[in-house]
Short mmCIF file of C-alpha atoms in Angstrom, two decimals:
data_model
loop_
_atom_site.label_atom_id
_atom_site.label_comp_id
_atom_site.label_asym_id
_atom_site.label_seq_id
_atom_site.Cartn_x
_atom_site.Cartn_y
_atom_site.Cartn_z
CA UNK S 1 47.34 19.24 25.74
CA UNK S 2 46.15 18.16 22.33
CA UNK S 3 47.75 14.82 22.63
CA UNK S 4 45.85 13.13 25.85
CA UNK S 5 42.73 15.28 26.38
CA UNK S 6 40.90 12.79 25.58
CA UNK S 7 41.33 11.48 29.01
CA UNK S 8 39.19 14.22 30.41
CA UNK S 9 35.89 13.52 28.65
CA UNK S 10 35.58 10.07 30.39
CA UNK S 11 34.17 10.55 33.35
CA UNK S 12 33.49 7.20 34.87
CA UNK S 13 32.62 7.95 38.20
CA UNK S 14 31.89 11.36 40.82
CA UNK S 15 33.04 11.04 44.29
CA UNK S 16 31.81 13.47 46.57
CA UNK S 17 34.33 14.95 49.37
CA UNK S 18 33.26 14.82 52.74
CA UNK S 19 32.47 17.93 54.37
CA UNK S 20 32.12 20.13 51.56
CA UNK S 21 29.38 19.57 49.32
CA UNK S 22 29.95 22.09 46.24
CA UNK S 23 33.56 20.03 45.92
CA UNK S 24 33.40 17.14 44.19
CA UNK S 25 35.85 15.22 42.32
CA UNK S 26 35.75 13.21 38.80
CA UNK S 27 37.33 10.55 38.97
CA UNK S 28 38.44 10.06 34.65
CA UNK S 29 40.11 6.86 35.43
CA UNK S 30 41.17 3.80 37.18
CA UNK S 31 44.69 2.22 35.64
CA UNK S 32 45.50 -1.35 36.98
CA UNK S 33 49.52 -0.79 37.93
CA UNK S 34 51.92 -3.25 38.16
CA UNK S 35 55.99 -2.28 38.92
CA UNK S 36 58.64 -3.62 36.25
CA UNK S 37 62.60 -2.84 37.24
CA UNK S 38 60.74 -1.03 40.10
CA UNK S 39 59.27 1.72 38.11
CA UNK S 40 54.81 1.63 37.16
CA UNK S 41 53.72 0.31 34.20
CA UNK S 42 50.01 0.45 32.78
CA UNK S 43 48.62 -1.50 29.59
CA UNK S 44 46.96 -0.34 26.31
CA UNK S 45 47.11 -0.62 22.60
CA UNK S 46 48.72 1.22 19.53
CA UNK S 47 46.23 0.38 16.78
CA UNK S 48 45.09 -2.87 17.54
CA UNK S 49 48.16 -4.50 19.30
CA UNK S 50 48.79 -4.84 23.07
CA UNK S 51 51.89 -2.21 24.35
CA UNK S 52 53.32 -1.62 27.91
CA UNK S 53 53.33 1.90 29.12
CA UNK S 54 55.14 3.42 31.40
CA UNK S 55 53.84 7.08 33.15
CA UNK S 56 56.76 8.98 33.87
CA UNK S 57 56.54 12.49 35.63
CA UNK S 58 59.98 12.52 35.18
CA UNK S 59 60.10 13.25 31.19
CA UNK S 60 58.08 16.14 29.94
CA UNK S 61 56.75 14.80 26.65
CA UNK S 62 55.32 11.81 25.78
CA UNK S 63 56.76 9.81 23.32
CA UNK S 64 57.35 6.10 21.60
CA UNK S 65 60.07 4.32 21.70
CA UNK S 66 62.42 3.40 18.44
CA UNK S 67 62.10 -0.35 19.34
CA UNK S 68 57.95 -0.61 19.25
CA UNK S 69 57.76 1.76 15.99
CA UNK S 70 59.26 -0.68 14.30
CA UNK S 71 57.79 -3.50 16.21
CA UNK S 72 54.10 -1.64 15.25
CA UNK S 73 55.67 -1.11 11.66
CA UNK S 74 55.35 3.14 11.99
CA UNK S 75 56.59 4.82 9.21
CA UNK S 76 59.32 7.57 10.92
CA UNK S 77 59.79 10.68 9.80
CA UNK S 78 62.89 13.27 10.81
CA UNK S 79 61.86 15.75 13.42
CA UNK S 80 64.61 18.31 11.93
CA UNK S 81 66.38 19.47 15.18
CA UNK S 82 63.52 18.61 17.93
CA UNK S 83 64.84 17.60 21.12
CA UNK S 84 63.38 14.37 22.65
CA UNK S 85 61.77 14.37 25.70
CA UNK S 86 64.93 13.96 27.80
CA UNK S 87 67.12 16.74 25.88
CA UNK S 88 70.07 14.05 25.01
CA UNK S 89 69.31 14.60 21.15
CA UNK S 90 66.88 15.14 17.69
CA UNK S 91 64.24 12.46 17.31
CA UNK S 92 61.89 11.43 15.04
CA UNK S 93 58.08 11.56 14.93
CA UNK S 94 55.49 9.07 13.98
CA UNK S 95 51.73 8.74 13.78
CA UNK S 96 49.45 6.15 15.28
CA UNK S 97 46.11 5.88 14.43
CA UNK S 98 44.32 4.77 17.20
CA UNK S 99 46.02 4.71 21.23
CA UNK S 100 43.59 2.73 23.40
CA UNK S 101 43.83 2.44 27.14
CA UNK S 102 41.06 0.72 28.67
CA UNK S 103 38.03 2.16 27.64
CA UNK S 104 39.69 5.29 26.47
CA UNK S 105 40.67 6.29 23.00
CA UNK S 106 43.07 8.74 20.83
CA UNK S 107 42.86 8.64 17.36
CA UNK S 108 45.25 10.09 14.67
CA UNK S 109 48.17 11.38 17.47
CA UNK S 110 51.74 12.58 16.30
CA UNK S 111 54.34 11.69 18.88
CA UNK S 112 58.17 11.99 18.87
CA UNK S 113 60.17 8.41 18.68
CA UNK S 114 62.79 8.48 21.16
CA UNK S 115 65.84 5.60 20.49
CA UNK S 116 68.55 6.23 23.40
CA UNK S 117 68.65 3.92 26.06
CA UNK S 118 65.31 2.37 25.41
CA UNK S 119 64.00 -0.77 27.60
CA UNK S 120 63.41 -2.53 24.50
CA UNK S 121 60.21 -4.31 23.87
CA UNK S 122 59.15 -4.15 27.70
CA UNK S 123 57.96 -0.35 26.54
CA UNK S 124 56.66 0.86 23.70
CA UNK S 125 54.68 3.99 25.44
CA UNK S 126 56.22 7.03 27.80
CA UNK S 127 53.21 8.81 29.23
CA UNK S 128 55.08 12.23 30.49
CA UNK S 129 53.87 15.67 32.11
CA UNK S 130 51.81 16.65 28.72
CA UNK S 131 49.31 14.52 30.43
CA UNK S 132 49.68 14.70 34.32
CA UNK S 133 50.26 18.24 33.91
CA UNK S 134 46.92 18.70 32.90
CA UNK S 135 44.63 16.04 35.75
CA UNK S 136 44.94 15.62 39.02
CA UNK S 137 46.50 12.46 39.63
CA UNK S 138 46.57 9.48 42.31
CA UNK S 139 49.46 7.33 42.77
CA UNK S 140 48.21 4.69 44.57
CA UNK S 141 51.23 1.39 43.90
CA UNK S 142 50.17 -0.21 47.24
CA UNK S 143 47.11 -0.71 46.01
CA UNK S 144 48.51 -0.99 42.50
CA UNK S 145 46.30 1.95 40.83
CA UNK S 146 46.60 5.05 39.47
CA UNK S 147 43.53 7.18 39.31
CA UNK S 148 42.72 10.31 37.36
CA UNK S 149 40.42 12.92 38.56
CA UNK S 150 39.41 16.74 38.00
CA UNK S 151 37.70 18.31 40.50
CA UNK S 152 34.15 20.16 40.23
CA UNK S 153 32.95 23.54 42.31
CA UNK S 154 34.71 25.31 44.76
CA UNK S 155 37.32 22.99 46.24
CA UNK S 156 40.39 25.28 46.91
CA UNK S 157 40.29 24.46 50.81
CA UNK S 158 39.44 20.88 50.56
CA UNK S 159 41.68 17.94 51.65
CA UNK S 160 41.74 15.97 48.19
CA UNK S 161 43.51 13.15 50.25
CA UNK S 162 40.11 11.28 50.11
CA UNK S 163 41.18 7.97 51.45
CA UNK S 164 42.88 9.38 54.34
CA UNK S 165 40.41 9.70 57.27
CA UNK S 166 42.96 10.68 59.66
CA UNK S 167 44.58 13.85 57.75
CA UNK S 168 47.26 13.86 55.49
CA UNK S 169 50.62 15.59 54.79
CA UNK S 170 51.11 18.10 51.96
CA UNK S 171 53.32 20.50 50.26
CA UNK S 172 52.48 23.25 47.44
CA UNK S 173 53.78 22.70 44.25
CA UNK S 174 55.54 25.24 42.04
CA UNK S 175 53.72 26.58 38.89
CA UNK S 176 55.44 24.28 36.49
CA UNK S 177 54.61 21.25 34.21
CA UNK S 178 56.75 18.82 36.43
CA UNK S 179 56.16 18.24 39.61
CA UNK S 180 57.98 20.13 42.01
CA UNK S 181 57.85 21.00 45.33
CA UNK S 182 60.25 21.43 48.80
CA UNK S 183 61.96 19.42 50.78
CA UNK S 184 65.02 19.42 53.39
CA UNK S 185 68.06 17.35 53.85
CA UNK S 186 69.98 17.80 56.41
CA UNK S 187 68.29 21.03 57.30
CA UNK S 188 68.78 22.95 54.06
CA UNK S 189 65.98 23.61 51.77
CA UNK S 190 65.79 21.98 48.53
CA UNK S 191 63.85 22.09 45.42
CA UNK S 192 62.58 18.43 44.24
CA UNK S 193 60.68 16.81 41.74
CA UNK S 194 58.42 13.59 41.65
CA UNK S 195 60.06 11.04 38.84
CA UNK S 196 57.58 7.69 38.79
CA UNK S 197 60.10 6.83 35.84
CA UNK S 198 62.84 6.52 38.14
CA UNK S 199 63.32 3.68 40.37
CA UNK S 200 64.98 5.50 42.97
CA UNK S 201 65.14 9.06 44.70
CA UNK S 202 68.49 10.85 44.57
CA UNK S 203 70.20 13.67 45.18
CA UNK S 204 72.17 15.37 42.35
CA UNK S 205 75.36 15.23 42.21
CA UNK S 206 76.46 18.68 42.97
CA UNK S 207 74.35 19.49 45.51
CA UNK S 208 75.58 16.21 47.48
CA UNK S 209 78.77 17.57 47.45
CA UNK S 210 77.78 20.79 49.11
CA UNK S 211 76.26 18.87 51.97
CA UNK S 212 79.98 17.62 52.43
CA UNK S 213 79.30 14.12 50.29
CA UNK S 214 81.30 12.53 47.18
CA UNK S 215 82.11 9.91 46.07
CA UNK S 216 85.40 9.93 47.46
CA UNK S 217 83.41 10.32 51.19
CA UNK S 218 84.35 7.63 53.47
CA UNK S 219 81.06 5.04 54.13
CA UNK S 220 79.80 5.81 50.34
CA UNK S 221 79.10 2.70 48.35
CA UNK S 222 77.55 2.12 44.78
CA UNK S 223 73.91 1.63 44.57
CA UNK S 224 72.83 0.88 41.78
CA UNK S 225 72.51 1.81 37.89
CA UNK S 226 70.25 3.99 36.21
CA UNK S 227 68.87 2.25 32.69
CA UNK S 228 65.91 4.34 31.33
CA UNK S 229 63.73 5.41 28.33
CA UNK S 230 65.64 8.12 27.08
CA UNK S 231 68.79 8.33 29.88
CA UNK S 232 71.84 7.79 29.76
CA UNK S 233 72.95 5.39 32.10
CA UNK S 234 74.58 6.44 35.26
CA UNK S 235 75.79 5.02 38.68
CA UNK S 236 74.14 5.35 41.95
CA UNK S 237 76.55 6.25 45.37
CA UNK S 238 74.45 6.26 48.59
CA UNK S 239 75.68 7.78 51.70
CA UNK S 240 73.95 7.89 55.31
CA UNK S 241 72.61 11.40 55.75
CA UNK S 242 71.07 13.41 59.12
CA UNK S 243 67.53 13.94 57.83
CA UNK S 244 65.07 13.91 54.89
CA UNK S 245 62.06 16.20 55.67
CA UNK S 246 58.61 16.62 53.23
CA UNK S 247 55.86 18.30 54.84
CA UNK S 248 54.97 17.47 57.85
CA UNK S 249 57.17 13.88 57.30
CA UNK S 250 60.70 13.39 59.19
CA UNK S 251 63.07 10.37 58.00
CA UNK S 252 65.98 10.28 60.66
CA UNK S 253 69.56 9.29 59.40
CA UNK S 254 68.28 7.80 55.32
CA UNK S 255 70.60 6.48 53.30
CA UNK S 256 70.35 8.55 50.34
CA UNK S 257 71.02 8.16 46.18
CA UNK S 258 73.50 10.78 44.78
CA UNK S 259 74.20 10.68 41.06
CA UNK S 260 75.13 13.54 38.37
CA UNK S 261 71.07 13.09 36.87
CA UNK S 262 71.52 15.92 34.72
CA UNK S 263 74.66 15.32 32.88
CA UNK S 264 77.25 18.18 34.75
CA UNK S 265 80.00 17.22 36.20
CA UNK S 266 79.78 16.53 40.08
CA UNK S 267 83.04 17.74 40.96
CA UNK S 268 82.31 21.38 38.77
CA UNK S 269 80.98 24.12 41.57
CA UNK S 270 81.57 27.05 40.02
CA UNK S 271 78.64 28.87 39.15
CA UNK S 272 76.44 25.75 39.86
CA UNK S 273 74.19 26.57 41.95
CA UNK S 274 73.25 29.84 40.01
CA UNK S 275 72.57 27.74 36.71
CA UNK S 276 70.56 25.74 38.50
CA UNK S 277 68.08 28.73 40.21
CA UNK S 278 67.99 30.02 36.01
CA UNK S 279 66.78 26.70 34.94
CA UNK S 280 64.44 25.81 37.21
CA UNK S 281 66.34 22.32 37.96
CA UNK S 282 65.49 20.07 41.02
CA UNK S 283 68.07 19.39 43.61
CA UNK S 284 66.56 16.29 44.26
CA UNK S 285 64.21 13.47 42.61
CA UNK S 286 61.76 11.26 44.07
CA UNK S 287 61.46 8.37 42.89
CA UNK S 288 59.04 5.13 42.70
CA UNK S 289 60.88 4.12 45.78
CA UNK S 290 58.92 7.29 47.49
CA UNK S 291 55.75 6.09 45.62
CA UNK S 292 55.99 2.87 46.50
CA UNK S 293 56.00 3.55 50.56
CA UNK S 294 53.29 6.07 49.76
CA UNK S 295 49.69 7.01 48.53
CA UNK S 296 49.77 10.42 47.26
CA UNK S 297 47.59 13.01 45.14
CA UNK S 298 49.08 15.46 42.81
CA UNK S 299 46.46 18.33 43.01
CA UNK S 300 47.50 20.81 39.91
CA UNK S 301 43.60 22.40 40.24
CA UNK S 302 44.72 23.16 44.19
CA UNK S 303 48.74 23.17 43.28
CA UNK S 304 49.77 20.96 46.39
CA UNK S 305 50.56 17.27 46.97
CA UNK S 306 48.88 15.27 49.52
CA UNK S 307 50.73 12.22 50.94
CA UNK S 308 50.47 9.78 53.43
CA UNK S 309 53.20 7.03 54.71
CA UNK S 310 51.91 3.19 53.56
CA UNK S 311 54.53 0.98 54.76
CA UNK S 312 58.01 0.15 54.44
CA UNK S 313 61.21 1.35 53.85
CA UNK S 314 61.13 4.79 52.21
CA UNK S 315 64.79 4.95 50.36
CA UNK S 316 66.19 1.61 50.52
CA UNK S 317 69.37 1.01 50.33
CA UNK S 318 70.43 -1.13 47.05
CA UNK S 319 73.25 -3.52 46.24
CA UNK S 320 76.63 -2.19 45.68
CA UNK S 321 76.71 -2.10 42.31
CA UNK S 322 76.86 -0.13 39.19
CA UNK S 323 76.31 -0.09 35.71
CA UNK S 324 79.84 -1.32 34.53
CA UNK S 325 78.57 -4.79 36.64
CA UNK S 326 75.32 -4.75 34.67
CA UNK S 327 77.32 -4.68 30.93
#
């Protein structure tokens, strides 16, 4: 990952894991967090001047935004017929000279410039899987850090969960830049994804309606409006479901997000779920909701996820509105 690997030379600390001493992990860095519309947001500089970054699993590039190139006055230059990040459309690219966060530097990066849907000058910076893809990664929001780490020696049947004296919960990961791993609702197996760029979890669309739930489903409400870096906006519905299982952790009767996150049509079945086993798409995103009740660590050197539960309410429900009410 030519873009970020910078990251990995800055080794600020070594913690050693209990119990095993040829493991140890190296910890790169410690990212103050702080959550804006819900979602975690780091800061940093683009040559000199202070920008707001968001780190997104969710998006598998990272990228600029439209608004803070010509904020930073970047010169743009036509990407030909690049998708962005998201896959709604060509972008441009830019260069920066110098990316700083904390005591960490880039110099002389290329990155695409993405304009849809942008949050404006709240961010200027999308950190995406082309870096978390590469570290092993600590979302710690109750404690408002993220930490990166690699680990060192033979630490394939270590607990990485450091913090968690007790145990924790975990599930293996796929072999794939995102994030993805199983789950269960309402019994049936389901492929999701973590998205710390999305406020909330949900269910797509399609496979909501095979569980028996539409939006036409008595008891479903709105819930909300998706506004992102790079999205298109869409409504939330929410519906009470039997169960939500990860690992080893059981949520009786959530409410659960449904929207159509990848652009089909909800009510299209045909051939659905067969596109979706070719692709490789989730059934279901976690969001920073998840993250929020949580502390967990992304191991892509052991390909699992540890977790364990912090506190609160794991998918809670939102007002009953959508994004017509937010125009």
């Amino acid at each position: 990952m030519p873009g970020m690997r910078f990251l990995l030379f800055l080794c600020i600390a070594w913690h050693a894991v209990a119990g095993a001493q040829e493991c140890k992990l190296a910890r790169i860095e410690e990212w103050p967090v702080r959550l804006e519309r819900g979602v975690p947001i780091i800061d940093g500089e683009i040559n000199g001047q202070k920008i707001a970054i968001l780190l997104d699993t969710g998006t598998t590039r990272s990228f600029l935004t439209r608004t803070a190139a010509n904020k930073l006055g970047l010169t743009r230059y036509e990407a030909g017929g690049v998708l962005d990040p998201r896959g709604s459309g060509t972008v441009e690219t830019t260069r920066i000279d110098e990316l700083k966060i904390g005591p960490a530097s880039r110099k002389n990066w290329n990155l695409p410039v993405v304009g849809a849907m942008d949050f404006g000058s709240q961010v200027s910076l999308v950190l995406g899987a082309d870096l978390f893809s590469q570290v092993d990664v600590e979302f710690d929001l109750p404690g408002s850090a993220v930490r990166l780490f690699q680990t060192r020696g033979n630490c394939e049947s270590v607990t990485l969960a450091y913090w968690a004296k007790g145990g924790a919960a975990q599930v293996a990961l796929d072999r794939d830049p995102s994030i993805l791993f199983r789950v269960s609702v309402n019994g049936r197996a389901l492929r999701a994804g973590l998205d710390s760029g999305a406020e909330f979890s949900a269910l797509d669309a399609p496979v909501a309606q095979e569980l028996g739930v539409t939006g036409a489903t008595p008891g479903v409400v709105l819930a909300g409006c998706s506004i992102g870096v790079g999205r298109k906006a869409i409504d939330y519905r929410a519906a009470r479901f039997q169960s939500f299982v990860i690992g080893d952790e059981k949520i009786a009767t959530p409410t659960l997000r449904f929207a159509d996150l990848f652009g089909r049509e909800a009510g299209t079945e045909t051939g659905t779920r067969l596109e979706r086993e070719a692709t490789g798409l989730p059934h279901m995103l976690l969001g920073a909701d998840f993250l929020r009740a949580h502390r967990v660590f992304v191991s892509r050197s052991q390909g699992r996820m540890y977790f364990t539960y912090s506190g609160g309410t794991v998918f809670p429900a939102g007002a009953e509105k959508g994004c017509q009410d937010l125009r």
